[in-house]
mmCIF file of C-alpha atoms and ligand atoms in Angstrom:
data_model
loop_
_atom_site.group_PDB
_atom_site.id
_atom_site.type_symbol
_atom_site.label_atom_id
_atom_site.label_comp_id
_atom_site.label_asym_id
_atom_site.label_seq_id
_atom_site.Cartn_x
_atom_site.Cartn_y
_atom_site.Cartn_z
ATOM 1 C CA MET A 1 19.665 -14.632 16.623
ATOM 2 C CA PRO A 2 17.125 -17.472 16.377
ATOM 3 C CA ASN A 3 13.742 -16.490 15.095
ATOM 4 C CA PRO A 4 11.703 -15.249 18.060
ATOM 5 C CA LEU A 5 8.253 -15.920 16.605
ATOM 6 C CA PRO A 6 6.349 -19.224 16.971
ATOM 7 C CA GLU A 7 3.702 -20.714 14.676
ATOM 8 C CA LEU A 8 0.641 -18.506 14.433
ATOM 9 C CA ASP A 9 -1.648 -20.745 16.524
ATOM 10 C CA LEU A 10 0.882 -20.692 19.348
ATOM 11 C CA LEU A 11 1.558 -16.974 19.247
ATOM 12 C CA THR A 12 0.842 -15.163 22.517
ATOM 13 C CA ARG A 13 0.503 -11.579 23.617
ATOM 14 C CA ASP A 14 3.740 -12.021 25.559
ATOM 15 C CA ASP A 15 5.665 -12.955 22.415
ATOM 16 C CA LEU A 16 4.467 -9.786 20.749
ATOM 17 C CA MET A 17 5.035 -7.568 23.795
ATOM 18 C CA LYS A 18 8.573 -8.875 24.043
ATOM 19 C CA LEU A 19 9.353 -7.775 20.505
ATOM 20 C CA VAL A 20 7.787 -4.371 21.016
ATOM 21 C CA SER A 21 9.661 -3.832 24.271
ATOM 22 C CA ARG A 22 12.966 -4.232 22.423
ATOM 23 C CA VAL A 23 12.253 -1.173 20.333
ATOM 24 C CA ARG A 24 14.644 1.546 21.368
ATOM 25 C CA VAL A 25 13.332 4.451 19.353
ATOM 26 C CA ARG A 26 11.034 7.175 20.566
ATOM 27 C CA LEU A 27 7.682 6.500 18.911
ATOM 28 C CA ARG A 28 5.993 9.176 16.867
ATOM 29 C CA LYS A 29 2.368 9.973 17.607
ATOM 30 C CA SER A 30 2.058 11.802 14.302
ATOM 31 C CA LEU A 31 2.812 8.529 12.472
ATOM 32 C CA SER A 32 0.235 6.586 14.547
ATOM 33 C CA GLN A 33 2.824 4.093 15.730
ATOM 34 C CA HIS A 34 0.737 1.525 17.627
ATOM 35 C CA PHE A 35 2.080 -1.993 17.257
ATOM 36 C CA VAL A 36 -0.149 -5.033 17.301
ATOM 37 C CA VAL A 37 0.186 -7.089 20.506
ATOM 38 C CA ASP A 38 -3.058 -9.087 20.406
ATOM 39 C CA PRO A 39 -2.493 -12.274 18.367
ATOM 40 C CA ALA A 40 -6.214 -12.318 17.486
ATOM 41 C CA VAL A 41 -5.677 -9.305 15.227
ATOM 42 C CA ILE A 42 -2.934 -11.100 13.313
ATOM 43 C CA ARG A 43 -4.938 -14.321 13.092
ATOM 44 C CA ASP A 44 -8.048 -12.549 11.836
ATOM 45 C CA MET A 45 -6.026 -10.760 9.183
ATOM 46 C CA VAL A 46 -3.960 -13.705 8.027
ATOM 47 C CA ASN A 47 -7.025 -15.975 7.913
ATOM 48 C CA ASN A 48 -8.715 -13.576 5.533
ATOM 49 C CA VAL A 49 -5.880 -13.308 3.027
ATOM 50 C CA PRO A 50 -6.365 -15.882 0.267
ATOM 51 C CA VAL A 51 -3.438 -18.274 0.138
ATOM 52 C CA GLY A 52 -0.994 -17.394 -2.615
ATOM 53 C CA SER A 53 -2.075 -13.780 -3.077
ATOM 54 C CA GLN A 54 0.183 -10.840 -3.770
ATOM 55 C CA VAL A 55 -0.016 -8.454 -0.838
ATOM 56 C CA LEU A 56 0.912 -4.843 -0.278
ATOM 57 C CA GLU A 57 1.270 -3.995 3.395
ATOM 58 C CA VAL A 58 1.146 -0.363 4.472
ATOM 59 C CA GLY A 59 3.094 0.474 7.646
ATOM 60 C CA THR A 60 5.515 -2.356 8.369
ATOM 61 C CA GLY A 61 6.282 -1.232 11.893
ATOM 62 C CA ILE A 62 8.634 -3.845 13.336
ATOM 63 C CA GLY A 63 7.365 -6.472 10.905
ATOM 64 C CA THR A 64 5.254 -8.786 13.064
ATOM 65 C CA LEU A 65 2.176 -8.815 10.837
ATOM 66 C CA THR A 66 4.460 -8.913 7.785
ATOM 67 C CA TYR A 67 6.097 -12.050 9.123
ATOM 68 C CA TYR A 68 2.803 -13.973 9.297
ATOM 69 C CA LEU A 69 1.456 -12.525 6.060
ATOM 70 C CA ALA A 70 4.489 -13.964 4.312
ATOM 71 C CA ARG A 71 3.370 -17.442 5.415
ATOM 72 C CA VAL A 72 0.148 -17.280 3.388
ATOM 73 C CA ALA A 73 0.904 -14.780 0.635
ATOM 74 C CA SER A 74 3.058 -15.656 -2.333
ATOM 75 C CA ARG A 75 4.692 -12.243 -2.082
ATOM 76 C CA VAL A 76 4.528 -9.318 0.353
ATOM 77 C CA VAL A 77 5.712 -5.807 -0.405
ATOM 78 C CA SER A 78 5.669 -3.770 2.789
ATOM 79 C CA ILE A 79 6.120 0.003 2.921
ATOM 80 C CA GLU A 80 7.273 1.846 6.056
ATOM 81 C CA VAL A 81 7.899 5.564 6.307
ATOM 82 C CA ASP A 82 10.033 5.445 9.471
ATOM 83 C CA GLY A 83 13.485 4.133 8.570
ATOM 84 C CA ARG A 84 14.340 3.597 12.242
ATOM 85 C CA LEU A 85 11.709 0.845 12.468
ATOM 86 C CA LEU A 86 12.720 -0.849 9.244
ATOM 87 C CA ARG A 87 15.927 -2.009 10.917
ATOM 88 C CA TYR A 88 13.868 -4.056 13.404
ATOM 89 C CA ALA A 89 11.698 -5.445 10.636
ATOM 90 C CA GLU A 90 14.746 -6.406 8.562
ATOM 91 C CA ASN A 91 16.063 -8.268 11.527
ATOM 92 C CA LEU A 92 12.832 -10.172 12.131
ATOM 93 C CA LEU A 93 12.362 -10.992 8.463
ATOM 94 C CA ARG A 94 15.901 -12.059 7.728
ATOM 95 C CA GLY A 95 15.710 -15.317 5.828
ATOM 96 C CA VAL A 96 12.080 -14.802 4.808
ATOM 97 C CA GLY A 97 12.412 -14.874 1.040
ATOM 98 C CA ASN A 98 9.106 -13.551 -0.254
ATOM 99 C CA VAL A 99 9.069 -10.159 1.476
ATOM 100 C CA SER A 100 10.356 -6.858 0.104
ATOM 101 C CA LEU A 101 10.635 -4.013 2.564
ATOM 102 C CA VAL A 102 10.351 -0.578 1.055
ATOM 103 C CA SER A 103 11.278 2.660 2.758
ATOM 104 C CA GLY A 104 8.951 5.576 2.028
ATOM 105 C CA ASP A 105 5.563 7.210 2.328
ATOM 106 C CA ALA A 106 2.888 4.798 1.109
ATOM 107 C CA LEU A 107 0.675 7.669 -0.006
ATOM 108 C CA ARG A 108 3.307 9.153 -2.292
ATOM 109 C CA MET A 109 5.149 6.269 -3.839
ATOM 110 C CA PRO A 110 3.983 4.095 -6.738
ATOM 111 C CA TRP A 111 2.296 0.838 -5.741
ATOM 112 C CA PRO A 112 3.035 -2.571 -7.218
ATOM 113 C CA LYS A 113 0.109 -4.444 -8.732
ATOM 114 C CA VAL A 114 -1.310 -6.647 -5.964
ATOM 115 C CA ASP A 115 -4.396 -8.666 -5.059
ATOM 116 C CA PHE A 116 -4.730 -7.313 -1.554
ATOM 117 C CA VAL A 117 -3.747 -4.288 0.492
ATOM 118 C CA VAL A 118 -3.351 -5.301 4.143
ATOM 119 C CA SER A 119 -2.729 -2.804 6.898
ATOM 120 C CA ASN A 120 -3.034 -1.966 10.532
ATOM 121 C CA VAL A 121 -3.683 1.460 9.181
ATOM 122 C CA PRO A 122 -1.828 4.400 10.680
ATOM 123 C CA PHE A 123 -4.906 6.352 11.776
ATOM 124 C CA SER A 124 -3.407 9.588 10.522
ATOM 125 C CA ILE A 125 -3.762 8.417 6.906
ATOM 126 C CA THR A 126 -7.011 6.386 7.011
ATOM 127 C CA SER A 127 -9.094 8.433 4.567
ATOM 128 C CA PRO A 128 -6.380 9.161 1.990
ATOM 129 C CA LEU A 129 -5.269 5.522 2.102
ATOM 130 C CA ILE A 130 -8.800 4.271 1.436
ATOM 131 C CA MET A 131 -9.169 6.771 -1.413
ATOM 132 C CA ARG A 132 -5.898 5.585 -2.905
ATOM 133 C CA ILE A 133 -7.025 1.942 -2.679
ATOM 134 C CA ILE A 134 -10.185 2.875 -4.573
ATOM 135 C CA ARG A 135 -8.343 4.854 -7.247
ATOM 136 C CA GLU A 136 -5.730 2.160 -7.763
ATOM 137 C CA GLY A 137 -8.516 -0.356 -8.339
ATOM 138 C CA VAL A 138 -7.103 -2.864 -5.838
ATOM 139 C CA PRO A 139 -9.269 -6.043 -5.852
ATOM 140 C CA GLY A 140 -9.371 -6.413 -2.082
ATOM 141 C CA ALA A 141 -8.256 -4.901 1.204
ATOM 142 C CA LEU A 142 -8.067 -5.903 4.847
ATOM 143 C CA LEU A 143 -7.800 -2.894 7.055
ATOM 144 C CA THR A 144 -7.771 -2.292 10.786
ATOM 145 C CA ILE A 145 -9.153 1.199 11.192
ATOM 146 C CA GLN A 146 -10.787 3.290 13.905
ATOM 147 C CA ARG A 147 -14.151 1.736 14.758
ATOM 148 C CA GLU A 148 -15.796 5.077 14.181
ATOM 149 C CA VAL A 149 -14.424 5.234 10.614
ATOM 150 C CA ALA A 150 -15.533 1.631 10.006
ATOM 151 C CA ASN A 151 -19.039 2.659 11.090
ATOM 152 C CA ARG A 152 -18.859 5.602 8.739
ATOM 153 C CA ILE A 153 -17.866 3.644 5.642
ATOM 154 C CA MET A 154 -20.568 1.037 6.360
ATOM 155 C CA SER A 155 -23.398 3.440 7.123
ATOM 156 C CA ARG A 156 -26.580 3.719 5.096
ATOM 157 C CA PRO A 157 -28.584 6.708 3.848
ATOM 158 C CA GLY A 158 -30.207 8.484 6.772
ATOM 159 C CA ASP A 159 -27.661 7.233 9.307
ATOM 160 C CA GLU A 160 -26.012 9.920 11.362
ATOM 161 C CA ASP A 161 -22.540 9.227 9.984
ATOM 162 C CA TYR A 162 -23.518 8.618 6.333
ATOM 163 C CA GLY A 163 -21.245 10.746 4.182
ATOM 164 C CA ARG A 164 -18.844 11.079 1.268
ATOM 165 C CA LEU A 165 -16.638 8.208 2.359
ATOM 166 C CA SER A 166 -19.630 5.866 2.762
ATOM 167 C CA VAL A 167 -20.844 6.635 -0.750
ATOM 168 C CA VAL A 168 -17.504 6.364 -2.516
ATOM 169 C CA VAL A 169 -16.346 3.200 -0.734
ATOM 170 C CA GLN A 170 -19.695 1.406 -1.076
ATOM 171 C CA CYS A 171 -19.783 2.321 -4.757
ATOM 172 C CA VAL A 172 -16.715 0.197 -5.406
ATOM 173 C CA TYR A 173 -16.498 -2.351 -2.575
ATOM 174 C CA ASN A 174 -18.584 -4.791 -0.622
ATOM 175 C CA ILE A 175 -17.636 -4.231 2.997
ATOM 176 C CA THR A 176 -17.726 -6.711 5.846
ATOM 177 C CA ARG A 177 -16.675 -6.117 9.426
ATOM 178 C CA ILE A 178 -14.633 -9.036 10.679
ATOM 179 C CA ASN A 179 -13.958 -8.050 14.282
ATOM 180 C CA ASP A 180 -13.604 -5.215 16.774
ATOM 181 C CA TYR A 181 -10.603 -4.786 19.075
ATOM 182 C CA ALA A 182 -10.179 -2.921 22.341
ATOM 183 C CA PRO A 183 -7.448 -0.282 22.489
ATOM 184 C CA ASP A 184 -5.101 -2.681 24.319
ATOM 185 C CA ALA A 185 -4.802 -4.863 21.202
ATOM 186 C CA PHE A 186 -2.091 -2.379 20.260
ATOM 187 C CA TYR A 187 0.867 -0.992 22.169
ATOM 188 C CA PRO A 188 1.170 1.828 22.937
ATOM 189 C CA SER A 189 -2.618 1.774 22.996
ATOM 190 C CA PRO A 190 -4.534 4.250 20.902
ATOM 191 C CA GLU A 191 -7.470 6.050 22.491
ATOM 192 C CA VAL A 192 -10.132 4.297 20.430
ATOM 193 C CA TYR A 193 -11.484 0.884 19.502
ATOM 194 C CA SER A 194 -10.463 -0.541 16.145
ATOM 195 C CA SER A 195 -12.359 -2.610 13.592
ATOM 196 C CA LEU A 196 -11.039 -4.990 10.990
ATOM 197 C CA VAL A 197 -12.915 -4.531 7.727
ATOM 198 C CA LYS A 198 -12.632 -6.475 4.527
ATOM 199 C CA LEU A 199 -13.241 -4.711 1.230
ATOM 200 C CA THR A 200 -14.042 -6.814 -1.826
ATOM 201 C CA ARG A 201 -14.261 -5.098 -5.169
ATOM 202 C CA THR A 202 -17.591 -5.269 -6.933
ATOM 203 C CA SER A 203 -18.816 -3.739 -10.199
ATOM 204 C CA PRO A 204 -18.664 -0.002 -9.489
ATOM 205 C CA CYS A 205 -21.853 2.055 -9.243
ATOM 206 C CA ILE A 206 -20.380 4.484 -11.788
ATOM 207 C CA ASP A 207 -17.414 4.299 -14.197
ATOM 208 C CA ASP A 208 -16.476 7.929 -13.763
ATOM 209 C CA LEU A 209 -15.345 7.801 -10.144
ATOM 210 C CA GLN A 210 -13.882 11.257 -10.292
ATOM 211 C CA MET A 211 -17.297 12.676 -11.101
ATOM 212 C CA LEU A 212 -18.740 10.824 -8.109
ATOM 213 C CA GLU A 213 -16.022 12.234 -5.876
ATOM 214 C CA LEU A 214 -16.595 15.785 -7.075
ATOM 215 C CA THR A 215 -20.349 15.487 -6.666
ATOM 216 C CA THR A 216 -20.225 13.977 -3.164
ATOM 217 C CA ASN A 217 -17.627 16.515 -2.116
ATOM 218 C CA VAL A 218 -19.961 19.390 -2.918
ATOM 219 C CA LEU A 219 -23.257 17.802 -1.827
ATOM 220 C CA PHE A 220 -22.045 16.657 1.582
ATOM 221 C CA ARG A 221 -20.850 20.120 2.524
ATOM 222 C CA HIS A 222 -24.461 20.560 3.652
ATOM 223 C CA ARG A 223 -25.744 17.129 4.588
ATOM 224 C CA ASN A 224 -28.831 18.451 6.376
ATOM 225 C CA ARG A 225 -29.935 20.736 3.547
ATOM 226 C CA LYS A 226 -32.255 19.800 0.717
ATOM 227 C CA LEU A 227 -30.823 18.927 -2.670
ATOM 228 C CA ARG A 228 -32.420 21.970 -4.303
ATOM 229 C CA TRP A 229 -30.774 24.333 -1.819
ATOM 230 C CA VAL A 230 -27.286 22.901 -2.342
ATOM 231 C CA LEU A 231 -27.525 22.845 -6.145
ATOM 232 C CA SER A 232 -28.803 26.390 -6.175
ATOM 233 C CA LYS A 233 -26.025 27.605 -3.884
ATOM 234 C CA TYR A 234 -23.176 26.137 -5.927
ATOM 235 C CA LEU A 235 -24.372 25.541 -9.485
ATOM 236 C CA GLY A 236 -27.573 27.462 -10.224
ATOM 237 C CA SER A 237 -30.851 26.871 -11.987
ATOM 238 C CA GLU A 238 -29.589 25.011 -15.055
ATOM 239 C CA ALA A 239 -28.106 22.339 -12.785
ATOM 240 C CA ILE A 240 -31.394 22.074 -10.883
ATOM 241 C CA ARG A 241 -33.191 21.524 -14.175
ATOM 242 C CA ARG A 242 -30.754 18.797 -15.251
ATOM 243 C CA VAL A 243 -30.929 16.947 -11.971
ATOM 244 C CA GLY A 244 -34.706 17.326 -11.877
ATOM 245 C CA ASP A 245 -34.852 15.603 -15.274
ATOM 246 C CA CYS A 246 -33.160 12.500 -13.873
ATOM 247 C CA GLY A 247 -36.047 12.015 -11.470
ATOM 248 C CA VAL A 248 -34.442 12.677 -8.099
ATOM 249 C CA ASN A 249 -36.718 14.521 -5.707
ATOM 250 C CA MET A 250 -35.284 18.004 -5.123
ATOM 251 C CA GLU A 251 -36.735 18.151 -1.629
ATOM 252 C CA THR A 252 -34.646 15.197 -0.399
ATOM 253 C CA ARG A 253 -32.072 16.067 2.228
ATOM 254 C CA ILE A 254 -28.506 15.237 1.249
ATOM 255 C CA ARG A 255 -28.104 12.821 4.180
ATOM 256 C CA ASP A 256 -31.060 10.773 2.870
ATOM 257 C CA LEU A 257 -29.924 10.393 -0.758
ATOM 258 C CA SER A 258 -29.272 6.785 -1.749
ATOM 259 C CA ILE A 259 -26.091 5.869 -3.594
ATOM 260 C CA ASN A 260 -28.174 5.198 -6.680
ATOM 261 C CA GLU A 261 -29.660 8.702 -6.502
ATOM 262 C CA ILE A 262 -26.239 10.269 -6.030
ATOM 263 C CA VAL A 263 -24.990 8.392 -9.096
ATOM 264 C CA ARG A 264 -27.899 9.764 -11.126
ATOM 265 C CA ILE A 265 -27.121 13.259 -9.869
ATOM 266 C CA ALA A 266 -23.429 12.885 -10.761
ATOM 267 C CA LYS A 267 -24.284 11.671 -14.264
ATOM 268 C CA SER A 268 -26.653 14.531 -14.899
ATOM 269 C CA LEU A 269 -24.005 17.043 -13.777
ATOM 270 C CA MET A 270 -21.366 15.942 -16.323
ATOM 271 C CA GLU A 271 -21.455 19.346 -18.024
ATOM 272 C CA PHE A 272 -20.643 20.987 -14.716
ATOM 273 C CA ARG A 273 -17.461 19.012 -14.165
ATOM 274 C CA ASP A 274 -15.156 22.015 -14.549
ATOM 275 C CA GLU A 275 -17.260 24.083 -12.206
ATOM 276 C CA LEU A 276 -17.324 21.309 -9.596
ATOM 277 C CA ASP A 277 -13.608 20.853 -10.028
ATOM 278 C CA ARG A 278 -13.017 24.547 -9.324
ATOM 279 C CA LEU A 279 -15.192 24.351 -6.214
ATOM 280 C CA VAL A 280 -13.306 21.357 -4.888
ATOM 281 C CA HIS A 281 -9.704 22.234 -5.757
HETATM 282 N N1 LIG B 1 1.953 -3.153 10.966
HETATM 283 C C1 LIG B 1 2.580 -2.867 12.243
HETATM 284 C C2 LIG B 1 2.665 -1.384 12.547
HETATM 285 C C3 LIG B 1 1.361 -0.665 12.785
HETATM 286 S S1 LIG B 1 1.614 0.986 13.337
HETATM 287 C C4 LIG B 1 1.850 -3.606 13.335
HETATM 288 O O1 LIG B 1 0.765 -4.063 13.097
HETATM 289 O O2 LIG B 1 2.381 -3.722 14.443
HETATM 290 C C5 LIG B 1 1.522 1.895 11.816
HETATM 291 C C6 LIG B 1 2.854 1.972 11.080
HETATM 292 O O3 LIG B 1 2.659 2.743 9.891
HETATM 293 C C7 LIG B 1 3.960 2.675 11.856
HETATM 294 O O4 LIG B 1 5.108 1.884 11.843
HETATM 295 C C8 LIG B 1 4.193 3.989 11.087
HETATM 296 O O5 LIG B 1 5.535 4.441 11.126
HETATM 297 C C9 LIG B 1 3.779 3.600 9.692
HETATM 298 N N2 LIG B 1 3.339 4.709 8.837
HETATM 299 C C10 LIG B 1 2.701 5.844 9.204
HETATM 300 N N3 LIG B 1 2.438 6.613 8.134
HETATM 301 C C11 LIG B 1 2.915 5.949 7.048
HETATM 302 C C12 LIG B 1 2.970 6.226 5.645
HETATM 303 N N4 LIG B 1 2.434 7.364 5.161
HETATM 304 N N5 LIG B 1 3.535 5.322 4.814
HETATM 305 C C13 LIG B 1 4.068 4.165 5.315
HETATM 306 N N6 LIG B 1 4.059 3.859 6.632
HETATM 307 C C14 LIG B 1 3.489 4.721 7.488
#
């Protein structure tokens, strides 16, 4: 079969719809199977991948994004959990030399060392995937995620949706929003708008990321409470003394704590690591 996909600047929604309409498997909602049909999404993603980079793609689907990524990347490893779809991707990518398709769950299998993680993220795994990207220390990521989650990871202290994910992601990455897409950019369409965000690694706000995770996990259980109240509930007076010594105002509400303040709190709670760990796990 001749290759059905044109050059990226000539790619149309029809081309993409045609490929999707050939899929003869019943799609699984639980795996967030929404295929890209708006060429703008592919262009925005491909244009933001530095030429020659090593890319890990999560969720191959039928391989359309993979196909164009392979044009700019030096190598693409693409992981797909649904073996039924991989057959379509193999077909589309036949003859494309720098792509390896891998069958499996991207959250469970080891990752190759890459420069960029690129994904039209299956919504069902957005948070764990972002956490894995952080823990793996990936230099950059381009992710299409629910707009609401994009807002959350970009939000600032005091914002309504400021939370654990905002703190941990912003500690390690600079985040820029590249574009927003209506639900019909994907087929079948999800119920929500999506945003493409680019994460670029920066010097982390703290070396001990695990300590930051444990601290934010416990603090943000009560985002509207004051710091003193939360520390007293979970850790007691010694912890209040320690945190007080690092100069953070005990009367601040959790939702208003800056990342810098949370880092100081995490550092002053080092001795409570085991206790925090027990609370979280
Ligand atoms: N990249 C394709 C597909 C997006 S849909 C496109 O843009 O058209 C998301 C894909 O991720 C689906 O094919 C789904 O089967 C796959 N997926 C879902 N959970 C996954 C996981 N844990 N690991 C790998 N792939 C997963």
